[in-house]
Structures are given as C-alpha cells and as structure tokens.
Amino acid sequence: MTRALDPVPGPLDFPDSPLSRAARQPLMLGLFLPLQTGAFSQSTLPRATQWDFEYNRHLTQLAEASGFEFVFGLQQWIGKGGFGGEMNYRENFLDPFISTIALSTVTTNILSISTVHVLYGNWHPMHLARFAATADHIAGGRYGLNIVTGYATGEPPMFGMDRIDHDRRYDMADEFTSILSDLWNGRENLTYDGEFYKLTDAYVSPRPKYGRPILVAASGSPAGYDFAGRHVDIVFTASPAGADYDGAIDAMPEHVATIKEAARRHGREVKVIIFPLVICKETDAEAVAYRDEIVAHADTGSLVNYHARHTTGDAQAWPEHVLADRALGGHLQITGGPERVAEALERLHAAGFDGVQLGFYDYEPELAFFNEAVVPLLKARGLRG
C-alpha cells in the first residue's frame, strides 16, 4: 500500500479518551514545566524554581491534585553554558520526551505532552511511531507529542544539517506525520515511496489506545496552521501582538479564528491554547510590585543572547515580542490579584482559547497560590467544572 485511505481516528474521536475528558472543561489548565535552568524567566531575582526531575515531578503531582488537565515540556538544543549571563540561562535541560513519559508513571489523570523536533538528525517515522505508541501505553492514553520543525539557526548544525527553508520544513513534517498515522493505523505492512521518506513492508506495534497519541503543533505561520489543521488535536500558539496582555487581547479573537478555520478547511476541529506567565499576589498592587522587581533584576547577558538567537531564526510566532519581555517570560503576561487574573483568563476563553498553559516565576509557591485563590474564581465564572 502507498498510504492509508482514511485518516486514523484521534483521541478526540473517542468520548472516553483522556483528552476528550479534559476537553469537556470550558477552559483547560496546563502547566509549562520548568525542565530547564531559569525556566522561562531571565531574571536573577532569587527563587526556588529548579529544573531537576524531582522538582518537576512534585509540580506535576500538585497540578494534578488541583485538577489541571496537562503538563507540557519544551525542547531546545543549546551550546555549553546555555544563553550565558549571570544565570547561564537554560544551561541544564532535561529531555522532555523522556521526562514526560516518566511523569506519566507517577500520575493518574493528567496528560503529559513532549516537544519533539521531528526533522533533526536521524529521526525516522518508524522510530517515533513505536516510541510514542509505547509511551501511549505506559501513560494509558495520556501521552502527547508536540511536533515542531525547528526555527533556530544554531540547532541544525549540531546534527550535521543545514537549516531547511521554513515552508519546506512543514512539507517534510506533513509527510513524516502522515506516515506516523499510517503506522499507528497498522492495517497492514506499509510500503511508501515519498519525497522525503521511504518504507518497505514497515510495521510497528502496539496499536495506540485511542487511535493515536495526542498530537500538538506549536504554530505561528500559515504553513504551520495548515499542517496543524491536517494532523493535530491541539494548536499551541503565541500572541501576535506582544506579551503585554492589555495590548494583545483585542487581537486574539481573529488570531484564534484563523487557526480554527485552517483546520475546518480540512474538515477537522482543533483546540487552541496559549502560554500566559502569571504573576498573582493577594492584591493588584503587590503583584505589580513583584513583577517590577523581577524585571528590575533582568539578566541582561542572557537576554541579549536569547534575543539574538530568535532574531536570526525564521519563526513567525510572537513577532511583536521585545527583548524586555523575556525577563518575565511567557507569550502573554498576566499580572494582578486573583480577581484580575481570573478576569484575564475569562477574556482569553471569550476570545476563543480552549486552554492555557501556565508558567510562573517561582513555580511551587505561585502554583499553590493560583490553585487556592484563582481556581475557585474560575469555577464561579463557569470556566471550570
């Protein structure tokens, strides 16, 4: 056979799948795990956030106990010393593929999603199809892949590659992911002679529990949205209008509608999520003062290096984000007391977002406060069951 005639069903096609159960929440809550030094904030203000597995396991279990639907791991390939500066930002970096599989063994309900650069090195669809199907069984259908193609100039040479043109990468990822689906379908041995990949009598097992693992795409371009519309369950997107919440919120309804329409052109529906960095204290004034202190301790050296990496890449997401945004981090920044934070999340839901992937500066105490002070307000607003 050359390709499966019908697409393999996805987890959202099974009402009893963990993803379908999670998607019943009006606003899904996720946690962007700090698997790397400095997490997502390039500031030297003291905090207890750690990159090690024990810390991330504790955060994941805390999120699960509070009813969060998913945790998410970032992937990035960086040279010695990370992005430098005083903190050697992202010098240590747990692999999210392995870490999120491990986290699924110490949890019961929460989904764990890993980011994978599918085009780097010698990744082959056969490898990832079997690895992810195995992870899917380990997790009981709670495992997902965030498929990315890599935008940075410095990453491909680590794998002996030149960076491939932006839209061409999505052509390759489309073929790669289509083969994954055929292999997960497993109706018979697969023979395929494509532009980028060739397989003869290929087969992998086991069959995933709900058609295939959860698929996610981090997309910020028309080519990325089209790829996501063809293949994935969840689109992880950035703000098209900068990280400042008040300056960005009005652009969100059109942005989300564009992403969902790309999927509908392929006869599909997708969920859309975004990454807010939340600074929440008892009062608005306390939250603003804390935010300002974080920014005042910006790690300038690592900021400059990170900004240079992004500006030499060809990512089309978060075009309006500026260097100073990185001191705090996040695709959006929400600052305030519990009521203000709950209102901001409600407006994101009204703009069309199906979920948020939250980040914090000092993760453990701030996640605990969010669970105590904000989650009840989200329930009162009808955003949480």
mmCIF file of C-alpha atoms in Angstrom:
data_model
loop_
_atom_site.group_PDB
_atom_site.id
_atom_site.type_symbol
_atom_site.label_atom_id
_atom_site.label_comp_id
_atom_site.label_asym_id
_atom_site.label_seq_id
_atom_site.Cartn_x
_atom_site.Cartn_y
_atom_site.Cartn_z
ATOM 1 C CA MET A 1 0.000 0.000 0.000
ATOM 2 C CA THR A 2 1.109 3.595 -0.510
ATOM 3 C CA ARG A 3 -0.961 5.344 2.164
ATOM 4 C CA ALA A 4 -3.987 4.675 4.340
ATOM 5 C CA LEU A 5 -7.130 5.822 2.540
ATOM 6 C CA ASP A 6 -8.780 7.059 5.722
ATOM 7 C CA PRO A 7 -7.104 9.066 8.480
ATOM 8 C CA VAL A 8 -6.553 7.209 11.716
ATOM 9 C CA PRO A 9 -9.048 8.313 14.392
ATOM 10 C CA GLY A 10 -7.616 10.637 17.003
ATOM 11 C CA PRO A 11 -8.205 10.781 20.756
ATOM 12 C CA LEU A 12 -10.962 13.384 20.353
ATOM 13 C CA ASP A 13 -12.914 10.826 18.282
ATOM 14 C CA PHE A 14 -13.188 8.626 21.398
ATOM 15 C CA PRO A 15 -15.565 10.112 24.011
ATOM 16 C CA ASP A 16 -13.883 8.135 26.793
ATOM 17 C CA SER A 17 -10.293 9.130 25.954
ATOM 18 C CA PRO A 18 -8.336 11.175 28.500
ATOM 19 C CA LEU A 19 -8.137 14.066 26.007
ATOM 20 C CA SER A 20 -11.899 14.041 25.407
ATOM 21 C CA ARG A 21 -12.491 14.110 29.154
ATOM 22 C CA ALA A 22 -10.047 17.005 29.537
ATOM 23 C CA ALA A 23 -11.661 18.933 26.685
ATOM 24 C CA ARG A 24 -15.002 18.961 28.493
ATOM 25 C CA GLN A 25 -13.618 21.739 30.667
ATOM 26 C CA PRO A 26 -14.573 25.146 29.223
ATOM 27 C CA LEU A 27 -11.003 26.297 29.877
ATOM 28 C CA MET A 28 -8.365 23.568 30.172
ATOM 29 C CA LEU A 29 -5.494 24.299 32.547
ATOM 30 C CA GLY A 30 -1.963 23.203 31.754
ATOM 31 C CA LEU A 31 1.429 23.784 33.307
ATOM 32 C CA PHE A 32 4.534 24.620 31.257
ATOM 33 C CA LEU A 33 7.140 22.666 33.194
ATOM 34 C CA PRO A 34 10.486 24.262 34.155
ATOM 35 C CA LEU A 35 12.648 21.456 32.755
ATOM 36 C CA GLN A 36 15.477 23.916 32.070
ATOM 37 C CA THR A 37 17.666 26.270 34.116
ATOM 38 C CA GLY A 38 15.795 29.516 34.694
ATOM 39 C CA ALA A 39 12.503 28.108 33.432
ATOM 40 C CA PHE A 40 11.006 30.850 31.210
ATOM 41 C CA SER A 41 12.175 33.973 33.043
ATOM 42 C CA GLN A 42 15.569 35.591 32.524
ATOM 43 C CA SER A 43 15.832 37.313 35.876
ATOM 44 C CA THR A 44 18.220 36.857 38.782
ATOM 45 C CA LEU A 45 15.684 37.734 41.488
ATOM 46 C CA PRO A 46 16.026 34.851 43.990
ATOM 47 C CA ARG A 47 13.517 31.996 43.646
ATOM 48 C CA ALA A 48 13.345 28.298 44.422
ATOM 49 C CA THR A 49 12.389 27.079 40.926
ATOM 50 C CA GLN A 50 14.504 24.065 39.894
ATOM 51 C CA TRP A 51 14.988 22.218 36.608
ATOM 52 C CA ASP A 52 15.557 18.745 38.085
ATOM 53 C CA PHE A 53 13.160 15.826 37.719
ATOM 54 C CA GLU A 54 12.180 15.616 41.398
ATOM 55 C CA TYR A 55 11.027 19.224 41.381
ATOM 56 C CA ASN A 56 9.071 18.772 38.155
ATOM 57 C CA ARG A 57 7.506 15.580 39.472
ATOM 58 C CA HIS A 58 6.319 17.462 42.551
ATOM 59 C CA LEU A 59 4.874 20.269 40.395
ATOM 60 C CA THR A 60 3.098 17.778 38.151
ATOM 61 C CA GLN A 61 1.535 15.978 41.087
ATOM 62 C CA LEU A 62 0.489 19.304 42.609
ATOM 63 C CA ALA A 63 -1.102 20.332 39.296
ATOM 64 C CA GLU A 64 -2.902 17.006 39.011
ATOM 65 C CA ALA A 65 -4.236 17.244 42.573
ATOM 66 C CA SER A 66 -5.632 20.665 41.684
ATOM 67 C CA GLY A 67 -7.424 19.351 38.584
ATOM 68 C CA PHE A 68 -5.068 20.568 35.853
ATOM 69 C CA GLU A 69 -5.552 18.755 32.552
ATOM 70 C CA PHE A 70 -1.984 18.644 31.202
ATOM 71 C CA VAL A 71 1.702 19.374 31.659
ATOM 72 C CA PHE A 72 3.990 20.308 28.808
ATOM 73 C CA GLY A 73 7.734 20.050 28.186
ATOM 74 C CA LEU A 74 9.791 22.403 25.993
ATOM 75 C CA GLN A 75 12.580 21.173 23.705
ATOM 76 C CA GLN A 76 15.619 23.233 22.711
ATOM 77 C CA TRP A 77 19.214 22.479 21.735
ATOM 78 C CA ILE A 78 21.796 24.915 23.135
ATOM 79 C CA GLY A 79 25.564 25.008 23.385
ATOM 80 C CA LYS A 80 27.678 24.919 26.531
ATOM 81 C CA GLY A 81 26.645 27.497 29.099
ATOM 82 C CA GLY A 82 23.154 27.890 27.686
ATOM 83 C CA PHE A 83 22.415 31.521 26.904
ATOM 84 C CA GLY A 84 25.036 32.748 29.339
ATOM 85 C CA GLY A 85 24.522 35.776 31.547
ATOM 86 C CA GLU A 86 24.797 35.563 35.314
ATOM 87 C CA MET A 87 22.455 32.582 35.452
ATOM 88 C CA ASN A 88 23.698 30.579 32.452
ATOM 89 C CA TYR A 89 20.097 30.551 31.313
ATOM 90 C CA ARG A 90 18.958 27.066 30.168
ATOM 91 C CA GLU A 91 22.397 25.540 30.711
ATOM 92 C CA ASN A 92 20.759 22.390 32.104
ATOM 93 C CA PHE A 93 17.864 20.974 30.119
ATOM 94 C CA LEU A 94 16.010 17.738 30.873
ATOM 95 C CA ASP A 95 14.837 15.999 27.724
ATOM 96 C CA PRO A 96 11.050 16.459 27.571
ATOM 97 C CA PHE A 97 10.418 13.242 25.613
ATOM 98 C CA ILE A 98 11.844 11.079 28.392
ATOM 99 C CA SER A 99 10.724 13.317 31.267
ATOM 100 C CA THR A 100 7.059 13.457 30.295
ATOM 101 C CA ILE A 101 6.908 9.689 29.806
ATOM 102 C CA ALA A 102 8.393 9.270 33.278
ATOM 103 C CA LEU A 103 5.877 11.723 34.723
ATOM 104 C CA SER A 104 3.010 9.669 33.345
ATOM 105 C CA THR A 105 4.088 6.773 35.576
ATOM 106 C CA VAL A 106 3.700 8.807 38.758
ATOM 107 C CA THR A 107 0.312 10.342 37.862
ATOM 108 C CA THR A 108 -3.177 9.048 37.189
ATOM 109 C CA ASN A 109 -5.217 11.573 35.221
ATOM 110 C CA ILE A 110 -3.075 14.413 33.925
ATOM 111 C CA LEU A 111 -1.912 14.438 30.280
ATOM 112 C CA SER A 112 1.830 14.740 29.630
ATOM 113 C CA ILE A 113 2.995 16.311 26.380
ATOM 114 C CA SER A 114 6.521 16.360 24.990
ATOM 115 C CA THR A 115 8.011 18.571 22.298
ATOM 116 C CA VAL A 116 9.945 16.761 19.541
ATOM 117 C CA HIS A 117 11.940 18.278 16.661
ATOM 118 C CA VAL A 118 10.967 15.633 14.118
ATOM 119 C CA LEU A 119 13.370 16.786 11.375
ATOM 120 C CA TYR A 120 16.621 16.829 13.334
ATOM 121 C CA GLY A 121 19.287 14.196 12.891
ATOM 122 C CA ASN A 122 18.230 10.698 12.019
ATOM 123 C CA TRP A 123 14.701 10.681 13.406
ATOM 124 C CA HIS A 124 12.628 8.351 11.260
ATOM 125 C CA PRO A 125 8.841 7.939 11.444
ATOM 126 C CA MET A 126 9.362 4.269 12.333
ATOM 127 C CA HIS A 127 11.278 5.239 15.472
ATOM 128 C CA LEU A 128 8.835 7.852 16.673
ATOM 129 C CA ALA A 129 5.756 5.765 15.833
ATOM 130 C CA ARG A 130 6.907 2.896 18.034
ATOM 131 C CA PHE A 131 8.360 5.080 20.792
ATOM 132 C CA ALA A 132 5.192 7.190 21.034
ATOM 133 C CA ALA A 133 2.866 4.166 20.860
ATOM 134 C CA THR A 134 4.827 2.618 23.711
ATOM 135 C CA ALA A 135 4.624 5.874 25.687
ATOM 136 C CA ASP A 136 0.897 5.965 24.970
ATOM 137 C CA HIS A 137 0.500 2.546 26.597
ATOM 138 C CA ILE A 138 2.697 3.478 29.555
ATOM 139 C CA ALA A 139 0.530 6.567 30.080
ATOM 140 C CA GLY A 140 -2.813 4.851 29.450
ATOM 141 C CA GLY A 141 -3.628 7.164 26.543
ATOM 142 C CA ARG A 142 -2.443 10.291 28.371
ATOM 143 C CA TYR A 143 0.683 10.917 26.295
ATOM 144 C CA GLY A 144 1.119 13.511 23.578
ATOM 145 C CA LEU A 145 3.679 14.786 21.074
ATOM 146 C CA ASN A 146 4.149 18.454 20.270
ATOM 147 C CA ILE A 147 5.578 18.237 16.749
ATOM 148 C CA VAL A 148 7.912 21.098 15.802
ATOM 149 C CA THR A 149 10.311 21.636 12.905
ATOM 150 C CA GLY A 150 12.944 23.944 14.473
ATOM 151 C CA TYR A 151 13.464 27.609 13.635
ATOM 152 C CA ALA A 152 16.881 28.401 15.147
ATOM 153 C CA THR A 153 19.997 28.729 13.008
ATOM 154 C CA GLY A 154 22.283 27.103 15.593
ATOM 155 C CA GLU A 155 20.386 23.862 16.144
ATOM 156 C CA PRO A 156 20.590 22.034 12.772
ATOM 157 C CA PRO A 157 24.429 22.192 12.610
ATOM 158 C CA MET A 158 24.557 20.280 15.910
ATOM 159 C CA PHE A 159 23.020 17.402 13.960
ATOM 160 C CA GLY A 160 25.216 17.900 10.885
ATOM 161 C CA MET A 161 22.429 19.647 8.989
ATOM 162 C CA ASP A 162 21.753 22.955 7.297
ATOM 163 C CA ARG A 163 18.558 24.729 8.245
ATOM 164 C CA ILE A 164 15.764 23.909 5.819
ATOM 165 C CA ASP A 165 13.505 26.622 4.411
ATOM 166 C CA HIS A 166 10.531 27.402 6.671
ATOM 167 C CA ASP A 167 7.662 26.185 4.488
ATOM 168 C CA ARG A 168 9.717 23.273 3.176
ATOM 169 C CA ARG A 169 10.093 22.069 6.752
ATOM 170 C CA TYR A 170 6.332 21.839 7.024
ATOM 171 C CA ASP A 171 6.179 19.830 3.786
ATOM 172 C CA MET A 172 8.591 17.366 5.395
ATOM 173 C CA ALA A 173 6.707 17.345 8.690
ATOM 174 C CA ASP A 174 3.456 16.715 6.833
ATOM 175 C CA GLU A 175 4.899 13.605 5.185
ATOM 176 C CA PHE A 176 6.516 12.477 8.445
ATOM 177 C CA THR A 177 3.270 12.835 10.418
ATOM 178 C CA SER A 178 1.170 11.196 7.712
ATOM 179 C CA ILE A 179 3.457 8.171 7.891
ATOM 180 C CA LEU A 180 3.125 8.157 11.688
ATOM 181 C CA SER A 181 -0.647 7.968 11.287
ATOM 182 C CA ASP A 182 -0.402 5.118 8.790
ATOM 183 C CA LEU A 183 1.918 3.171 11.073
ATOM 184 C CA TRP A 184 -0.335 3.725 14.087
ATOM 185 C CA ASN A 185 -3.282 2.614 11.968
ATOM 186 C CA GLY A 186 -1.468 -0.688 11.416
ATOM 187 C CA ARG A 187 -3.967 -2.217 8.990
ATOM 188 C CA GLU A 188 -1.166 -3.947 7.160
ATOM 189 C CA ASN A 189 2.532 -3.534 6.375
ATOM 190 C CA LEU A 190 3.238 -0.111 4.925
ATOM 191 C CA THR A 191 5.204 0.459 1.742
ATOM 192 C CA TYR A 192 5.693 4.107 0.939
ATOM 193 C CA ASP A 193 7.922 5.890 -1.562
ATOM 194 C CA GLY A 194 7.641 9.582 -0.798
ATOM 195 C CA GLU A 195 9.608 12.716 -1.464
ATOM 196 C CA PHE A 196 11.411 12.590 1.883
ATOM 197 C CA TYR A 197 10.886 9.107 3.354
ATOM 198 C CA LYS A 198 10.817 5.574 2.023
ATOM 199 C CA LEU A 199 9.499 2.475 3.793
ATOM 200 C CA THR A 200 9.098 -1.103 2.594
ATOM 201 C CA ASP A 201 6.788 -3.519 4.425
ATOM 202 C CA ALA A 202 7.049 -1.355 7.546
ATOM 203 C CA TYR A 203 5.064 -2.134 10.667
ATOM 204 C CA VAL A 204 5.117 -1.056 14.293
ATOM 205 C CA SER A 205 3.202 -2.148 17.346
ATOM 206 C CA PRO A 206 1.418 -1.795 19.701
ATOM 207 C CA ARG A 207 -1.720 0.000 18.492
ATOM 208 C CA PRO A 208 -2.231 3.200 20.482
ATOM 209 C CA LYS A 209 -5.121 3.084 22.911
ATOM 210 C CA TYR A 210 -7.234 5.795 21.264
ATOM 211 C CA GLY A 211 -6.275 5.652 17.600
ATOM 212 C CA ARG A 212 -3.018 7.524 18.073
ATOM 213 C CA PRO A 213 -1.241 9.543 20.748
ATOM 214 C CA ILE A 214 -2.373 13.118 21.356
ATOM 215 C CA LEU A 215 -0.821 15.395 18.733
ATOM 216 C CA VAL A 216 0.039 19.059 19.249
ATOM 217 C CA ALA A 217 1.658 21.631 16.965
ATOM 218 C CA ALA A 218 3.337 24.864 18.034
ATOM 219 C CA SER A 219 2.479 27.025 15.045
ATOM 220 C CA GLY A 220 2.741 30.683 14.127
ATOM 221 C CA SER A 221 2.559 30.819 10.316
ATOM 222 C CA PRO A 222 0.105 29.950 7.517
ATOM 223 C CA ALA A 223 2.175 26.864 6.660
ATOM 224 C CA GLY A 224 2.194 25.858 10.324
ATOM 225 C CA TYR A 225 -1.551 26.385 10.698
ATOM 226 C CA ASP A 226 -2.223 24.288 7.607
ATOM 227 C CA PHE A 227 -0.015 21.498 8.951
ATOM 228 C CA ALA A 228 -1.795 21.677 12.308
ATOM 229 C CA GLY A 229 -5.174 21.697 10.625
ATOM 230 C CA ARG A 230 -4.345 18.448 8.850
ATOM 231 C CA HIS A 231 -2.922 16.500 11.746
ATOM 232 C CA VAL A 232 -3.212 17.647 15.345
ATOM 233 C CA ASP A 233 -5.666 17.876 18.228
ATOM 234 C CA ILE A 234 -4.230 20.967 19.911
ATOM 235 C CA VAL A 235 -2.521 24.046 18.469
ATOM 236 C CA PHE A 236 -0.137 25.841 20.828
ATOM 237 C CA THR A 237 0.136 29.407 19.602
ATOM 238 C CA ALA A 238 1.721 32.685 20.688
ATOM 239 C CA SER A 239 0.375 36.207 20.850
ATOM 240 C CA PRO A 240 0.581 38.050 17.510
ATOM 241 C CA ALA A 241 0.592 41.402 19.308
ATOM 242 C CA GLY A 242 3.237 41.169 22.012
ATOM 243 C CA ALA A 243 3.331 39.887 25.568
ATOM 244 C CA ASP A 244 1.550 42.825 27.239
ATOM 245 C CA TYR A 245 -1.915 41.477 27.985
ATOM 246 C CA ASP A 246 -3.845 44.727 27.588
ATOM 247 C CA GLY A 247 -2.117 45.450 24.288
ATOM 248 C CA ALA A 248 -2.651 41.964 22.928
ATOM 249 C CA ILE A 249 -6.112 40.789 23.980
ATOM 250 C CA ASP A 250 -8.021 42.597 21.225
ATOM 251 C CA ALA A 251 -6.020 40.760 18.555
ATOM 252 C CA MET A 252 -6.839 37.336 19.972
ATOM 253 C CA PRO A 253 -10.320 36.560 18.564
ATOM 254 C CA GLU A 254 -9.193 36.969 14.964
ATOM 255 C CA HIS A 255 -5.974 35.085 15.650
ATOM 256 C CA VAL A 256 -7.758 32.072 17.149
ATOM 257 C CA ALA A 257 -10.386 32.127 14.410
ATOM 258 C CA THR A 258 -7.649 31.954 11.759
ATOM 259 C CA ILE A 259 -6.176 28.841 13.370
ATOM 260 C CA LYS A 260 -9.510 27.072 13.760
ATOM 261 C CA GLU A 261 -10.564 27.931 10.214
ATOM 262 C CA ALA A 262 -7.358 26.330 8.889
ATOM 263 C CA ALA A 263 -8.475 23.068 10.492
ATOM 264 C CA ARG A 264 -12.056 23.386 9.258
ATOM 265 C CA ARG A 265 -10.777 23.620 5.689
ATOM 266 C CA HIS A 266 -9.625 20.044 6.244
ATOM 267 C CA GLY A 267 -12.913 19.026 7.847
ATOM 268 C CA ARG A 268 -11.442 18.984 11.344
ATOM 269 C CA GLU A 269 -11.699 20.809 14.658
ATOM 270 C CA VAL A 270 -8.746 21.704 16.885
ATOM 271 C CA LYS A 271 -8.300 23.068 20.379
ATOM 272 C CA VAL A 272 -6.154 26.199 20.748
ATOM 273 C CA ILE A 273 -4.006 27.039 23.781
ATOM 274 C CA ILE A 274 -1.559 29.816 24.717
ATOM 275 C CA PHE A 275 1.188 30.350 27.322
ATOM 276 C CA PRO A 276 0.478 33.106 29.881
ATOM 277 C CA LEU A 277 3.117 33.843 32.509
ATOM 278 C CA VAL A 278 1.050 34.610 35.610
ATOM 279 C CA ILE A 279 2.136 36.925 38.403
ATOM 280 C CA CYS A 280 -0.570 36.749 41.073
ATOM 281 C CA LYS A 281 -0.487 38.101 44.615
ATOM 282 C CA GLU A 282 -3.126 38.991 47.200
ATOM 283 C CA THR A 283 -3.651 42.435 45.643
ATOM 284 C CA ASP A 284 -3.065 44.047 42.274
ATOM 285 C CA ALA A 285 -0.516 46.419 43.822
ATOM 286 C CA GLU A 286 1.512 43.565 45.320
ATOM 287 C CA ALA A 287 1.514 41.712 42.007
ATOM 288 C CA VAL A 288 2.685 44.765 40.073
ATOM 289 C CA ALA A 289 5.455 45.437 42.599
ATOM 290 C CA TYR A 290 6.614 41.805 42.368
ATOM 291 C CA ARG A 291 6.578 41.911 38.579
ATOM 292 C CA ASP A 292 8.583 45.118 38.545
ATOM 293 C CA GLU A 293 11.150 43.614 40.895
ATOM 294 C CA ILE A 294 11.557 40.584 38.623
ATOM 295 C CA VAL A 295 12.101 42.823 35.608
ATOM 296 C CA ALA A 296 14.492 45.065 37.556
ATOM 297 C CA HIS A 297 16.730 42.009 38.064
ATOM 298 C CA ALA A 298 16.800 41.152 34.352
ATOM 299 C CA ASP A 299 19.783 39.016 33.377
ATOM 300 C CA THR A 300 20.951 41.304 30.590
ATOM 301 C CA GLY A 301 23.646 38.993 29.245
ATOM 302 C CA SER A 302 21.329 36.057 28.683
ATOM 303 C CA LEU A 303 18.605 38.360 27.346
ATOM 304 C CA VAL A 304 20.884 39.686 24.625
ATOM 305 C CA ASN A 305 21.989 36.190 23.634
ATOM 306 C CA TYR A 306 18.462 34.813 23.585
ATOM 307 C CA HIS A 307 17.184 37.745 21.553
ATOM 308 C CA ALA A 308 19.983 37.247 19.015
ATOM 309 C CA ARG A 309 19.012 33.604 18.617
ATOM 310 C CA HIS A 310 15.396 34.468 17.965
ATOM 311 C CA THR A 311 16.046 37.308 15.543
ATOM 312 C CA THR A 312 18.382 35.156 13.423
ATOM 313 C CA GLY A 313 15.798 32.371 13.274
ATOM 314 C CA ASP A 314 12.781 32.267 10.994
ATOM 315 C CA ALA A 315 9.971 31.667 13.485
ATOM 316 C CA GLN A 316 6.836 33.605 12.561
ATOM 317 C CA ALA A 317 5.249 33.384 16.017
ATOM 318 C CA TRP A 318 5.433 36.215 18.589
ATOM 319 C CA PRO A 319 6.744 38.837 16.090
ATOM 320 C CA GLU A 320 5.917 41.787 18.354
ATOM 321 C CA HIS A 321 7.683 40.479 21.447
ATOM 322 C CA VAL A 322 10.602 42.601 22.574
ATOM 323 C CA LEU A 323 13.797 41.777 24.444
ATOM 324 C CA ALA A 324 12.476 43.100 27.769
ATOM 325 C CA ASP A 325 9.519 40.685 27.666
ATOM 326 C CA ARG A 326 11.887 37.784 28.251
ATOM 327 C CA ALA A 327 12.916 38.922 31.732
ATOM 328 C CA LEU A 328 9.465 37.822 32.869
ATOM 329 C CA GLY A 329 8.699 35.414 30.031
ATOM 330 C CA GLY A 330 5.529 33.999 28.545
ATOM 331 C CA HIS A 331 3.676 34.612 25.318
ATOM 332 C CA LEU A 332 1.337 36.747 27.396
ATOM 333 C CA GLN A 333 1.898 38.273 30.810
ATOM 334 C CA ILE A 334 -0.970 38.438 33.301
ATOM 335 C CA THR A 335 -0.330 40.447 36.463
ATOM 336 C CA GLY A 336 -2.752 41.137 39.294
ATOM 337 C CA GLY A 337 -4.696 39.905 42.252
ATOM 338 C CA PRO A 338 -6.861 36.785 41.953
ATOM 339 C CA GLU A 339 -9.900 38.598 40.539
ATOM 340 C CA ARG A 340 -7.875 40.350 37.856
ATOM 341 C CA VAL A 341 -6.135 37.119 36.864
ATOM 342 C CA ALA A 342 -9.451 35.239 36.696
ATOM 343 C CA GLU A 343 -10.946 38.008 34.567
ATOM 344 C CA ALA A 344 -7.958 37.916 32.194
ATOM 345 C CA LEU A 345 -8.310 34.160 31.743
ATOM 346 C CA GLU A 346 -12.055 34.533 31.168
ATOM 347 C CA ARG A 347 -11.346 37.047 28.392
ATOM 348 C CA LEU A 348 -8.950 34.583 26.766
ATOM 349 C CA HIS A 349 -11.715 31.984 26.810
ATOM 350 C CA ALA A 350 -14.127 34.508 25.301
ATOM 351 C CA ALA A 351 -11.544 35.168 22.571
ATOM 352 C CA GLY A 352 -11.757 31.501 21.587
ATOM 353 C CA PHE A 353 -8.978 29.818 23.531
ATOM 354 C CA ASP A 354 -9.767 26.329 24.784
ATOM 355 C CA GLY A 355 -6.996 26.257 27.332
ATOM 356 C CA VAL A 356 -3.953 27.937 28.822
ATOM 357 C CA GLN A 357 -0.538 26.556 29.536
ATOM 358 C CA LEU A 358 0.551 28.475 32.599
ATOM 359 C CA GLY A 359 4.001 29.475 33.716
ATOM 360 C CA PHE A 360 5.151 31.125 36.933
ATOM 361 C CA TYR A 361 8.307 32.808 38.188
ATOM 362 C CA ASP A 362 8.732 30.931 41.474
ATOM 363 C CA TYR A 363 6.797 27.859 40.460
ATOM 364 C CA GLU A 364 5.852 25.902 43.573
ATOM 365 C CA PRO A 365 4.507 28.660 45.859
ATOM 366 C CA GLU A 366 2.912 30.576 42.979
ATOM 367 C CA LEU A 367 1.196 27.489 41.579
ATOM 368 C CA ALA A 368 -0.103 26.700 45.068
ATOM 369 C CA PHE A 369 -1.460 30.247 45.455
ATOM 370 C CA PHE A 370 -3.067 30.097 41.990
ATOM 371 C CA ASN A 371 -4.812 26.853 42.944
ATOM 372 C CA GLU A 372 -6.015 28.301 46.226
ATOM 373 C CA ALA A 373 -7.036 31.789 45.115
ATOM 374 C CA VAL A 374 -7.757 31.744 41.360
ATOM 375 C CA VAL A 375 -9.171 28.305 40.541
ATOM 376 C CA PRO A 376 -12.283 28.836 42.751
ATOM 377 C CA LEU A 377 -12.936 32.084 40.892
ATOM 378 C CA LEU A 378 -12.646 30.287 37.561
ATOM 379 C CA LYS A 379 -15.218 27.776 38.776
ATOM 380 C CA ALA A 380 -17.524 30.596 39.861
ATOM 381 C CA ARG A 381 -17.218 32.119 36.367
ATOM 382 C CA GLY A 382 -18.179 28.816 34.734
ATOM 383 C CA LEU A 383 -14.728 28.178 33.280
ATOM 384 C CA ARG A 384 -14.055 25.073 35.358
ATOM 385 C CA GLY A 385 -16.262 22.168 36.296
#
